[in-house]
XYZ file of C-alpha atoms in Angstrom:
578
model
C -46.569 13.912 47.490
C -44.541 14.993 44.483
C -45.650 12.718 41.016
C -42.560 11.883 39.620
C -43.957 11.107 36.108
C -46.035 15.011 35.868
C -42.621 17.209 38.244
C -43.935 20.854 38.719
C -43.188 23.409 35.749
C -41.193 25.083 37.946
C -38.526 21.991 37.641
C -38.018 22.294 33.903
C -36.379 24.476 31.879
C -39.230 26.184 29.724
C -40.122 24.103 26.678
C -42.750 24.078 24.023
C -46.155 22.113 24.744
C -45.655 19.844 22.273
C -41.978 18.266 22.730
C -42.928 17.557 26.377
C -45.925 15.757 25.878
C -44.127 13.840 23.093
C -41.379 13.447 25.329
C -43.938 11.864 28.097
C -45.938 9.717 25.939
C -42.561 8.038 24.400
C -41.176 7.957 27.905
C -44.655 6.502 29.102
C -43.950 3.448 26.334
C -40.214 3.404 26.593
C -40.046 -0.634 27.889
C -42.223 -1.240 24.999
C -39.655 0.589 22.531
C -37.104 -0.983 23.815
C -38.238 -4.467 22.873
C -39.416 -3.565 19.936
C -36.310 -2.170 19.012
C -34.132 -5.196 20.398
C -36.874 -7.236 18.192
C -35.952 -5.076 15.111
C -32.376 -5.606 15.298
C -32.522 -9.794 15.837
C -34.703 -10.032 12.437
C -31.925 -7.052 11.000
C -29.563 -9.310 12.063
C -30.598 -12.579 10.188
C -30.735 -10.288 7.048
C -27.851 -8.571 7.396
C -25.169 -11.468 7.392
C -23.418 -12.844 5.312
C -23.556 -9.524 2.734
C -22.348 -10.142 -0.635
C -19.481 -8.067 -1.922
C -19.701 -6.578 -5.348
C -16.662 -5.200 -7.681
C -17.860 -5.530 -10.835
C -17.252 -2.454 -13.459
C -21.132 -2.183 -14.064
C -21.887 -1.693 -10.136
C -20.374 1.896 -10.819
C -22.781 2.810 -13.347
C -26.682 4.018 -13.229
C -29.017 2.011 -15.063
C -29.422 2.840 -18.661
C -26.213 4.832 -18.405
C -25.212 4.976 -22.077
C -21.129 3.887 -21.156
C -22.694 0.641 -19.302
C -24.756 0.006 -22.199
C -21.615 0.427 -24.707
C -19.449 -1.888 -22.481
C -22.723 -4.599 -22.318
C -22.276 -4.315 -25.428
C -19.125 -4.944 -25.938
C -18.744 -7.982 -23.772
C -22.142 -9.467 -26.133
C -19.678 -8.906 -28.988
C -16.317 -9.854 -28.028
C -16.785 -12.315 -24.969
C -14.461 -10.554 -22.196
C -12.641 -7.668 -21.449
C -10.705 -8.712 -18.462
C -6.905 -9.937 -18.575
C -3.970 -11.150 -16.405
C -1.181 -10.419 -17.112
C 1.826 -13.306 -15.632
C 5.093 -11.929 -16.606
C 8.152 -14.728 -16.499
C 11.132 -12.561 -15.515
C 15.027 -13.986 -15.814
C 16.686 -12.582 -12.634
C 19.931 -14.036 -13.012
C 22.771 -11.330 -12.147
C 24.450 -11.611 -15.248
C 22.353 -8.774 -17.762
C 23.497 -10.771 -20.499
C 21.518 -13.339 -19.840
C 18.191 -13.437 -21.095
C 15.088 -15.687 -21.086
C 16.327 -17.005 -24.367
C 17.852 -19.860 -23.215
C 16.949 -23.490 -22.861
C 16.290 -23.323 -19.539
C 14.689 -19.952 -19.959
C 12.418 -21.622 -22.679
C 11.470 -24.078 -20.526
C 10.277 -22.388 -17.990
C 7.885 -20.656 -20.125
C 6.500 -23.393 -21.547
C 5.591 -25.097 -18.203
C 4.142 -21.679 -16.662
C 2.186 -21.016 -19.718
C 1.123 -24.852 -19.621
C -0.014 -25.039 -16.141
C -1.423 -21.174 -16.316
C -4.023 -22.324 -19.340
C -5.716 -25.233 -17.146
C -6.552 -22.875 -14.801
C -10.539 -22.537 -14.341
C -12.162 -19.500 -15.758
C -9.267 -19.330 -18.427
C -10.672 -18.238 -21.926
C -7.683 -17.822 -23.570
C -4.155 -17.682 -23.802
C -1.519 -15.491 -25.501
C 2.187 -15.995 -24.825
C 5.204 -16.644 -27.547
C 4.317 -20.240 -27.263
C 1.265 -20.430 -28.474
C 1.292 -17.506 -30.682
C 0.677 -17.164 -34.597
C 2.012 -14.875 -36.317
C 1.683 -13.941 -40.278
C 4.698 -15.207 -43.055
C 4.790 -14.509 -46.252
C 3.931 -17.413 -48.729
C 3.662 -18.596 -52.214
C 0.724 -20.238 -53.460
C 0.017 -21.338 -57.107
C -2.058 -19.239 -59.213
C -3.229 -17.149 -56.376
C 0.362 -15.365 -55.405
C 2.071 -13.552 -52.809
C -0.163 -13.885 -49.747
C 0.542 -14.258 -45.970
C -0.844 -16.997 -44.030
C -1.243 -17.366 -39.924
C 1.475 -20.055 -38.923
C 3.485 -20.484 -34.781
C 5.711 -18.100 -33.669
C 7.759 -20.898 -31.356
C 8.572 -24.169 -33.249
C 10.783 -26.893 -31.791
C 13.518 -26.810 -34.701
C 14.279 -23.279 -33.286
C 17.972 -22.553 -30.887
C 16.503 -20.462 -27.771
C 18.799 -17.343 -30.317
C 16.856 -18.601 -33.327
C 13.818 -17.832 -31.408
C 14.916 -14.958 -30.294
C 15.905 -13.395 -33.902
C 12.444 -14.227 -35.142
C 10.672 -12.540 -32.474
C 12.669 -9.413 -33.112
C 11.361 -9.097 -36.237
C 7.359 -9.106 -35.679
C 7.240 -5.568 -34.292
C 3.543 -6.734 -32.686
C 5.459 -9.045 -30.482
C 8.844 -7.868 -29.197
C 8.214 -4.696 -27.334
C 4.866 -5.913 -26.179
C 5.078 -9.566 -25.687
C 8.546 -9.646 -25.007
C 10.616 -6.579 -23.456
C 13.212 -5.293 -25.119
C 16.069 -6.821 -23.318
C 14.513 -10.435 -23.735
C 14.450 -10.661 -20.154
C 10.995 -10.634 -19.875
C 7.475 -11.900 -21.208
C 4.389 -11.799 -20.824
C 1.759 -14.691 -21.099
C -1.971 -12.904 -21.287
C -4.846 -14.856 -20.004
C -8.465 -13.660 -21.261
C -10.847 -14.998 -17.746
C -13.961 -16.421 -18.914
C -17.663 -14.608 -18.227
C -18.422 -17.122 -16.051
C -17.293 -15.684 -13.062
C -20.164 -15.674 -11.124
C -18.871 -13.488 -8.119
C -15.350 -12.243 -5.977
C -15.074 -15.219 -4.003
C -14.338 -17.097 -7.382
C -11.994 -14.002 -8.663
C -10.131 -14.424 -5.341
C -9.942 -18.036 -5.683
C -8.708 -18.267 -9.140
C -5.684 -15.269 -7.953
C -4.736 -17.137 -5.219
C -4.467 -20.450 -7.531
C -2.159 -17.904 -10.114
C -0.561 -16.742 -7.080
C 0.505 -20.314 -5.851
C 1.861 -21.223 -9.675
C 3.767 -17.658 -9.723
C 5.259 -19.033 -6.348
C 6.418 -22.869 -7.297
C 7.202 -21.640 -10.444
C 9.835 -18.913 -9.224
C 12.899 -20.271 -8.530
C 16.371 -20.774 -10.545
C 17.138 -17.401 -11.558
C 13.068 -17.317 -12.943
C 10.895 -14.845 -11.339
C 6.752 -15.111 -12.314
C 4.625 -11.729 -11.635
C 0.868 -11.177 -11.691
C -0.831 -8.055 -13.147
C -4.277 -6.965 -14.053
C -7.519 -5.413 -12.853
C -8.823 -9.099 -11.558
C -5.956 -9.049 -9.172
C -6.775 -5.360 -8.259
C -10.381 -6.450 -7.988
C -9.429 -9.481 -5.535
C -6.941 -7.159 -3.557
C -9.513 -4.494 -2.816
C -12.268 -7.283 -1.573
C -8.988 -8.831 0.789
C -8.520 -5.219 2.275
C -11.662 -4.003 2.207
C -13.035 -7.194 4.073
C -10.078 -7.051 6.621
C -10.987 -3.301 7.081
C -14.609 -4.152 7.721
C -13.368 -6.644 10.115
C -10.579 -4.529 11.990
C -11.996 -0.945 11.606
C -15.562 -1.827 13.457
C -14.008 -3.411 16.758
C -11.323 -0.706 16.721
C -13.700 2.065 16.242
C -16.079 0.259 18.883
C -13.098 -0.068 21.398
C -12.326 3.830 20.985
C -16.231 5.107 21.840
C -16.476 2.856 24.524
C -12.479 3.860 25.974
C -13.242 7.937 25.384
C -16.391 7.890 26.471
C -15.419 5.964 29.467
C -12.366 8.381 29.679
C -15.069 11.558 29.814
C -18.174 10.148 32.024
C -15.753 7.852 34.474
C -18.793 5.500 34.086
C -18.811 1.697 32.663
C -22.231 1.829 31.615
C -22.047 5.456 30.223
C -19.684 4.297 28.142
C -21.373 0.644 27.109
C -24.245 3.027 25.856
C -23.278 4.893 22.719
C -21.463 1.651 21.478
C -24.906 0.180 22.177
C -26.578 2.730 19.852
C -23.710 2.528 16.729
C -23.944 -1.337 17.007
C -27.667 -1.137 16.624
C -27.557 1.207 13.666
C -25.186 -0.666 11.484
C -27.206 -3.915 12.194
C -30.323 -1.968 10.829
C -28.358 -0.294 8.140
C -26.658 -3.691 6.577
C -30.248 -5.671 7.537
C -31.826 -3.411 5.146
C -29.536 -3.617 2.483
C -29.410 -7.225 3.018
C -33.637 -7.093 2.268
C -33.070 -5.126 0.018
C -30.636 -6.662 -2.091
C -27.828 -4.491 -2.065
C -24.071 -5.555 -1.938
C -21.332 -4.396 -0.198
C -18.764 -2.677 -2.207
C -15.570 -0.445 -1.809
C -17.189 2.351 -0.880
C -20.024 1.211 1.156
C -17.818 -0.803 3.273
C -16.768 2.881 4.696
C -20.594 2.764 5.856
C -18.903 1.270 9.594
C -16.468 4.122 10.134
C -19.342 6.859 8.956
C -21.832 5.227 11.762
C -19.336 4.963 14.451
C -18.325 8.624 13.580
C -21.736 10.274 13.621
C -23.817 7.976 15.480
C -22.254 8.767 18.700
C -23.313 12.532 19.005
C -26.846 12.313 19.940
C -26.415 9.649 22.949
C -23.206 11.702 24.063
C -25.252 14.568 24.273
C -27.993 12.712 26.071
C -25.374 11.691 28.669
C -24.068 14.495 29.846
C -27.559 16.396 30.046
C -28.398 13.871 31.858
C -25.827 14.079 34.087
C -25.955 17.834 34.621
C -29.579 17.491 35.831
C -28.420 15.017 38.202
C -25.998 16.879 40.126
C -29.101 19.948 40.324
C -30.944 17.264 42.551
C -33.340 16.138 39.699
C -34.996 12.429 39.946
C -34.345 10.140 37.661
C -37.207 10.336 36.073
C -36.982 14.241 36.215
C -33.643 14.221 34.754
C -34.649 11.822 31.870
C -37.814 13.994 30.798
C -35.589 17.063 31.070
C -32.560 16.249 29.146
C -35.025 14.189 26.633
C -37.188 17.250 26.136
C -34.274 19.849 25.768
C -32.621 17.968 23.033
C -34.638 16.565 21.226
C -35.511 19.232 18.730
C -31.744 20.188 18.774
C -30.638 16.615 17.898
C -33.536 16.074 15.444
C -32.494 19.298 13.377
C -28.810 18.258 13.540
C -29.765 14.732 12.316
C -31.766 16.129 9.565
C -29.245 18.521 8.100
C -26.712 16.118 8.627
C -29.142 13.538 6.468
C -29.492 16.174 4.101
C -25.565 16.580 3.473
C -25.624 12.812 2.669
C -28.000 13.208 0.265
C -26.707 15.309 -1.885
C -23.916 13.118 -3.077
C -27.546 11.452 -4.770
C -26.934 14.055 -7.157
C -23.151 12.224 -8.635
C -23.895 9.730 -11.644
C -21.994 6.478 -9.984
C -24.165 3.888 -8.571
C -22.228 3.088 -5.439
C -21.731 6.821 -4.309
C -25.136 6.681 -4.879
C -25.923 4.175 -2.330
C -23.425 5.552 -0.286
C -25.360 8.900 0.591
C -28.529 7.563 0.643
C -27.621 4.679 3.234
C -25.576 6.638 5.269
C -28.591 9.632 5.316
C -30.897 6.841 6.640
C -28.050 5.293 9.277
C -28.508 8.807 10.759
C -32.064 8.808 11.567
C -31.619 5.259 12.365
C -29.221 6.601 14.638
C -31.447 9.334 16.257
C -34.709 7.245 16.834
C -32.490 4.675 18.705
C -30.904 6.993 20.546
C -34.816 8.357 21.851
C -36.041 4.963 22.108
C -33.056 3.152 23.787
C -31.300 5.097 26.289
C -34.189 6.600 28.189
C -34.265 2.708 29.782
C -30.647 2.832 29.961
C -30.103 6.022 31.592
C -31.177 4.699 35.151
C -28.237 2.453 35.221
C -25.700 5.191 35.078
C -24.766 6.560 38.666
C -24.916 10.242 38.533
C -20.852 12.137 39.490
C -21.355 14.085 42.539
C -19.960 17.500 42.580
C -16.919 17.087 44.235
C -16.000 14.752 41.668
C -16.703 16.900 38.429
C -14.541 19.783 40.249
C -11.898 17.560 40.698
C -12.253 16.176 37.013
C -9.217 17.615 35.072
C -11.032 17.145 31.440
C -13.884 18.824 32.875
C -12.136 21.602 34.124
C -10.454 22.044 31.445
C -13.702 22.240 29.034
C -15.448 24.439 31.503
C -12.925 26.775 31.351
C -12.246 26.560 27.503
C -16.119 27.264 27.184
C -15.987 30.159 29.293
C -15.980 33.461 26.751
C -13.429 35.808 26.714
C -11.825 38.272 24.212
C -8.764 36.626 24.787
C -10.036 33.121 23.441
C -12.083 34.613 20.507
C -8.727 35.909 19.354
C -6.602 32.849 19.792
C -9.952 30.766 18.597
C -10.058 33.020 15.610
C -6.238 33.126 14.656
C -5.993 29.603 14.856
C -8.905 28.760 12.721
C -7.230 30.995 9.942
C -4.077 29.494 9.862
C -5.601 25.935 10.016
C -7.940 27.031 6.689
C -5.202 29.006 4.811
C -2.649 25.106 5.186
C -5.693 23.244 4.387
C -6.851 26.032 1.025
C -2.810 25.460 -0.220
C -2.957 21.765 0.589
C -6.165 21.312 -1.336
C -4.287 23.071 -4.433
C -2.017 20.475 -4.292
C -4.085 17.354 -3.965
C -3.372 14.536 -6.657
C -6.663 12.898 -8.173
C -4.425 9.819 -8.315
C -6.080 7.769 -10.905
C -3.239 5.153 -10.971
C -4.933 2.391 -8.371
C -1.991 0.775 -7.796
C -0.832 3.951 -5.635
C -3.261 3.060 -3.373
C -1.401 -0.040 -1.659
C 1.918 -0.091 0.134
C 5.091 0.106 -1.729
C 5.648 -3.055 -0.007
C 2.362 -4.781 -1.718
C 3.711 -8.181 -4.033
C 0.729 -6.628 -6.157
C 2.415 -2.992 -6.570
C 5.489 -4.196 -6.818
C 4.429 -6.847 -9.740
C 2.176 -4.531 -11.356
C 5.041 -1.935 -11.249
C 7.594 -4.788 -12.635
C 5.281 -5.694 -15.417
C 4.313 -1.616 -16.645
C 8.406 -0.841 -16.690
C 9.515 -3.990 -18.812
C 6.080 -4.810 -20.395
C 3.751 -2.946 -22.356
C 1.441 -2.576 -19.547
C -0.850 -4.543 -17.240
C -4.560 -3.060 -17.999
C -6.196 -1.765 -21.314
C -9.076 -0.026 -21.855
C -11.719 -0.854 -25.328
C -12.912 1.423 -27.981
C -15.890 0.266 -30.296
C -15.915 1.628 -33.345
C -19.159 1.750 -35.129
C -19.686 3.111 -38.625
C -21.951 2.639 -41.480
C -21.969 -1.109 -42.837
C -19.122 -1.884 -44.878
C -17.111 1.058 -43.858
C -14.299 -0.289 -41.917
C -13.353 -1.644 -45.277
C -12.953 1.788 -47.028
C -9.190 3.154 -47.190
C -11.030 6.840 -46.357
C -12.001 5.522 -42.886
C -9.771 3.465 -41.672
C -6.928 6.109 -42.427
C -8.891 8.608 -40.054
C -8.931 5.827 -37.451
C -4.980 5.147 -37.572
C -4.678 8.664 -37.180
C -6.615 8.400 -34.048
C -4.853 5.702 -32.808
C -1.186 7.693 -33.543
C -2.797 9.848 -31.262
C -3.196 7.810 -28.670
C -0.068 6.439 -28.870
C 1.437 10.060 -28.498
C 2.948 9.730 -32.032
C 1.756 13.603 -32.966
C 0.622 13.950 -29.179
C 2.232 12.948 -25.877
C -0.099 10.290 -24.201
C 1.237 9.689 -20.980
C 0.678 5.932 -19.763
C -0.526 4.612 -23.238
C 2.326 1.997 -24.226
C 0.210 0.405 -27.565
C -3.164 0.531 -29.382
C -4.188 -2.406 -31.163
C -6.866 -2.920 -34.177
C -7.434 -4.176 -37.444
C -5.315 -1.624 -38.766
C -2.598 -3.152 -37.068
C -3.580 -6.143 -39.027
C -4.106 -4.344 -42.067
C -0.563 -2.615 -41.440
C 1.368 -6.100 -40.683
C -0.200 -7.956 -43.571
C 1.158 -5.547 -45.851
C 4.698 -5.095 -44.102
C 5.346 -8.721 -44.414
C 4.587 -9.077 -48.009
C 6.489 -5.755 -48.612
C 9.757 -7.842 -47.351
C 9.376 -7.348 -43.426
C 10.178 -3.202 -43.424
C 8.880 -0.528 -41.345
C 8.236 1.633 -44.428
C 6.022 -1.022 -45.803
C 3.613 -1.217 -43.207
C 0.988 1.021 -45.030
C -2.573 1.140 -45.063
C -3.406 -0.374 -48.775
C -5.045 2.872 -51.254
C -8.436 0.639 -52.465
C -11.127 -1.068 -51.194
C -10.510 -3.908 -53.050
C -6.715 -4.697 -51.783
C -8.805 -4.520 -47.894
C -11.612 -6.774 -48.752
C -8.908 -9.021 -50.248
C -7.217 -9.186 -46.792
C -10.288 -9.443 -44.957
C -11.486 -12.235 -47.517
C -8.057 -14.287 -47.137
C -8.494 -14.389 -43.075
C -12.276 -15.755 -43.355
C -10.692 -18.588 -44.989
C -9.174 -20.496 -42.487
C -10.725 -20.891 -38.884
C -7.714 -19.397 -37.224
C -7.553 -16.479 -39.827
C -11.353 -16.221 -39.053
C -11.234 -15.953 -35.071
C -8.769 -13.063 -35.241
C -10.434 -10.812 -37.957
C -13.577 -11.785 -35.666
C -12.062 -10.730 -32.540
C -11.251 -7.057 -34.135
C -13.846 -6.935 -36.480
C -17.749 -7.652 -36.730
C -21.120 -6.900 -38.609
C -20.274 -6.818 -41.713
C -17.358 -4.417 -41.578
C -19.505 -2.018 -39.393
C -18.374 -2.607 -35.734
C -14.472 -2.759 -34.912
C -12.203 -3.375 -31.873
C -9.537 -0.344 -30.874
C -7.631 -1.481 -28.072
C -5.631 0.711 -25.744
C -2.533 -0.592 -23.363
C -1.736 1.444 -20.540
């Protein structure tokens, strides 16, 4: 009597020793595997839920990466770097009218009032609240400038308006240059412990921007919090939608291709598996979920499928020859294993090469998706070969009758008549994808990447067109101690910063760059009578140190040289709208 675990030789297709043996003796523990694996994935399943999702700025850098340590350093300095931007728009059809009205005014005041009691709120900046510099008289000192409020009651909504106009700082950047639009800048606090908290404190802005809209009055959000918040919303509802839709497409093509319920329960089984394992080991080993990672589902249901695919139709093949069950298993294990293991590896390998880019998440990325892979391939030789005995084998009659198959059987039959068509195709498909590739748009505006129909785009866009921008970026200047006071230096920096305004150089994007030049520059244009032409850097030392010297003297003077301007003259603030 035939042994159906040891089939002659004669059954097989000729193999190497070695992969049949290792075939058997995995074959011989398979029930054993397959608890062990089922064991596996219940403990990677307590680890792997709830992940946390990270969107922080330092998550894309490397540790010790000199740019994290420079912004680190930054926040130490200057508290925060993060803004929103809520932009009160007048939307009444009449052009003429503006926000400078008392109703207009109004309005303002109560957003901006129920904007600052908002948790996480450092500070506020809006025309309300703002201080601006005036020129003033005082007894045996002279012509100086002090800090005193930009909005004071005595002042007609036009009053207001006329006074603005003539701080260039303001209108233009604070106020558009119709007047029929502001912009009230919140500074969020470092105490932001996470996204849930981001999101929560948006959707608390959001609800204001939505009570507060009404009467010709329309509020906006902007800033890279909001961005933040909007990619953890869409990138949790595509971790939510994209794994059950990608599950319900294996299981529906497979089922199209093998006619078979549990053929096509099986690979879904295997991709399931593997992104259990793959999130329970990030989950042990600390590692959040972040925009790119959260691609890991749609990588695993992509390329975890192959092997077990494969598998199947062996499997399958050797049926219909007459094989056993257990023949067919051993066969179809043995001939693909060493095909499958090689295409794992190399497919591994691809993954980790994107080890070799210097941001952190990437990163991750390649590395986590190389080791889904394998994951991938040792469930699919562990798992299945207990499986495969469910599956009732197609009879011949029924694979001849199979218009798929027939079709791929006669697709893979060679002929010079397909190499050509094969061949011409494949060039015209490269030579559109070469000239599309030409084309392709790095895109580094995020905001392109929601719908045109996104409240977030469409605020965002809102506040960039009337408003000098939504985000900023920080440069820290650093020079030898005391320098930022010499006339040398600081005229090299406001030559920089005409730069990057596109003053000798067209800066795309970059709507204002603000520093303690600026300052510098408006101190000495108000007590030169309020003219462009005055607003010169002074030509001594002595005339900065005076200005510097003046601010330290009052705590409000002191928090705004302090917020442009530390270590002893040595370490300044250069920051960039855009």
């Amino acid at each position: 009597m035939q042994s159906l675990t040891r089939p002659p030789m004669a059954a097989y297709d000729l193999a190497p020793m070695w992969k049949r043996r290792l075939i058997q003796r995995l074959l011989r523990f398979r029930y054993l595997s397959f608890f062990l694996v089922l064991g596996i994935t219940v403990f990677a399943t307590t680890q792997a839920f709830p992940l946390t999702f990270l969107s922080s700025i330092e998550a894309w850098f490397l540790e010790g990466d000199p740019s994290l340590d420079v912004y680190q350093e930054f926040l130490k300095r200057f508290q925060s770097d993060e803004i929103i931007v809520v932009g009160v728009f007048s939307e009444e059809e009449d052009q003429e009218k503006d926000l400078f009205t008392e109703k207009g005014i109004a309005a303002i005041r109560k957003i901006e009032e129920r904007v600052s009691k908002v948790d996480h709120i450092r500070d506020v900046r809006s025309i309300i609240r703002m201080k601006v510099l005036e020129k003033t008289d005082i007894p045996f000192v002279g012509t100086t400038v002090v800090p005193a409020p930009l909005f004071q009651e005595t002042l007609s909504p036009k009053e207001l308006r006329n006074r603005i106009e003539s701080y260039p700082l303001v209108w233009g950047t604070y106020v558009s240059d119709t007047g029929r639009a502001t912009a009230i800048i919140l500074e969020l606090s470092k105490d932001i412990s996470d996204l849930t908290e981001m999101s929560a404190l948006v959707e608390t802005l959001r609800a204001i921007a939505t009570e507060e809209s009404k009467d010709g009055i329309r509020v906006r959000l902007a800033g890279m919090p909001l961005l933040d918040a909007a990619f953890f919303s869409y990138s949790q509802g595509d971790f939510m939608l994209l794994g059950p839709a990608m599950a319900a497409m294996v299981v529906l093509i497979t089922f199209i291709v093998f006619r078979r319920f549990a053929a096509a329960l099986i690979p879904l089984f295997i991709v399931v598996q593997t992104c259990i394992w793959t999130f329970g080991l990030m989950g042990i080993l600390g590692i959040p979920l972040n925009v790119v990672s959260s691609a890991l589902v749609s990588v695993i249901m992509a390329i975890g499928v192959a092997d077990s695919i494969h598998i199947l139709s062996n499997y399958d093949q050797e049926r219909r020859k007459g094989r056993s069950t257990q023949e067919a298993i051993e066969n179809c294990m043995t001939h693909l294993f060493v095909p499958c293991l090689f295409t794992s590896l190399t497919t591994a390998a691809g993954f980790l090469s994107l080890m070799a880019t210097d941001l952190g998440p990437v990163r991750e990325f390649g590395w986590l998706s190389s080791v889904a892979v394998m994951i991938a391939f040792l469930l699919t030789f562990t798992f299945i070969p207990v499986l495969l005995p469910l599956i009732r084998p197609s009879g011949k009659e029924e694979a001849e009758k199979d218009l798929l198959n027939r079709l791929l059987v006669r697709w893979a039959t060679p002929s010079p008549r397909k190499q050509k068509i094969i061949i011409i195709v494949s060039v015209i498909f490269v030579s559109l994808a070469i000239w599309r590739i030409t084309k392709l748009d790095p895109g580094p505006n995020p905001v392109n990447y929601f719908p045109k129909t996104d409240i977030l785009r469409q605020d965002m866009e809102a506040i960039d067109k009337s408003l000098s921008g939504s985000t900023s970026f920080e440069l820290v200047i650093k020079t030898p101690e005391g320098d930022l006071a010499e006339p040398a230096v600081l005229q090299k920096l406001d030559e920089l910063a005409q730069w990057i305004e596109g003053e000798t150089k067209n800066t795309p994007g970059v709507t204002g760059v603000f520093s303690v030049i600026s300052l510098i520059k408006e101190v000495e244009r108000i007590k030169g009578g309020g003219g462009a032409e005055a607003a010169v850097l002074p030509k001594t030392r002595k005339e900065i140190e005076q200005i510097y010297n003046h601010f330290r003297k009052s705590p409000e003077g002191k928090r705004i040289l302090h917020s442009l301007l530390q270590s002893n003259e040595s370490v300044g603030r250069m920051t960039v709208r855009v």
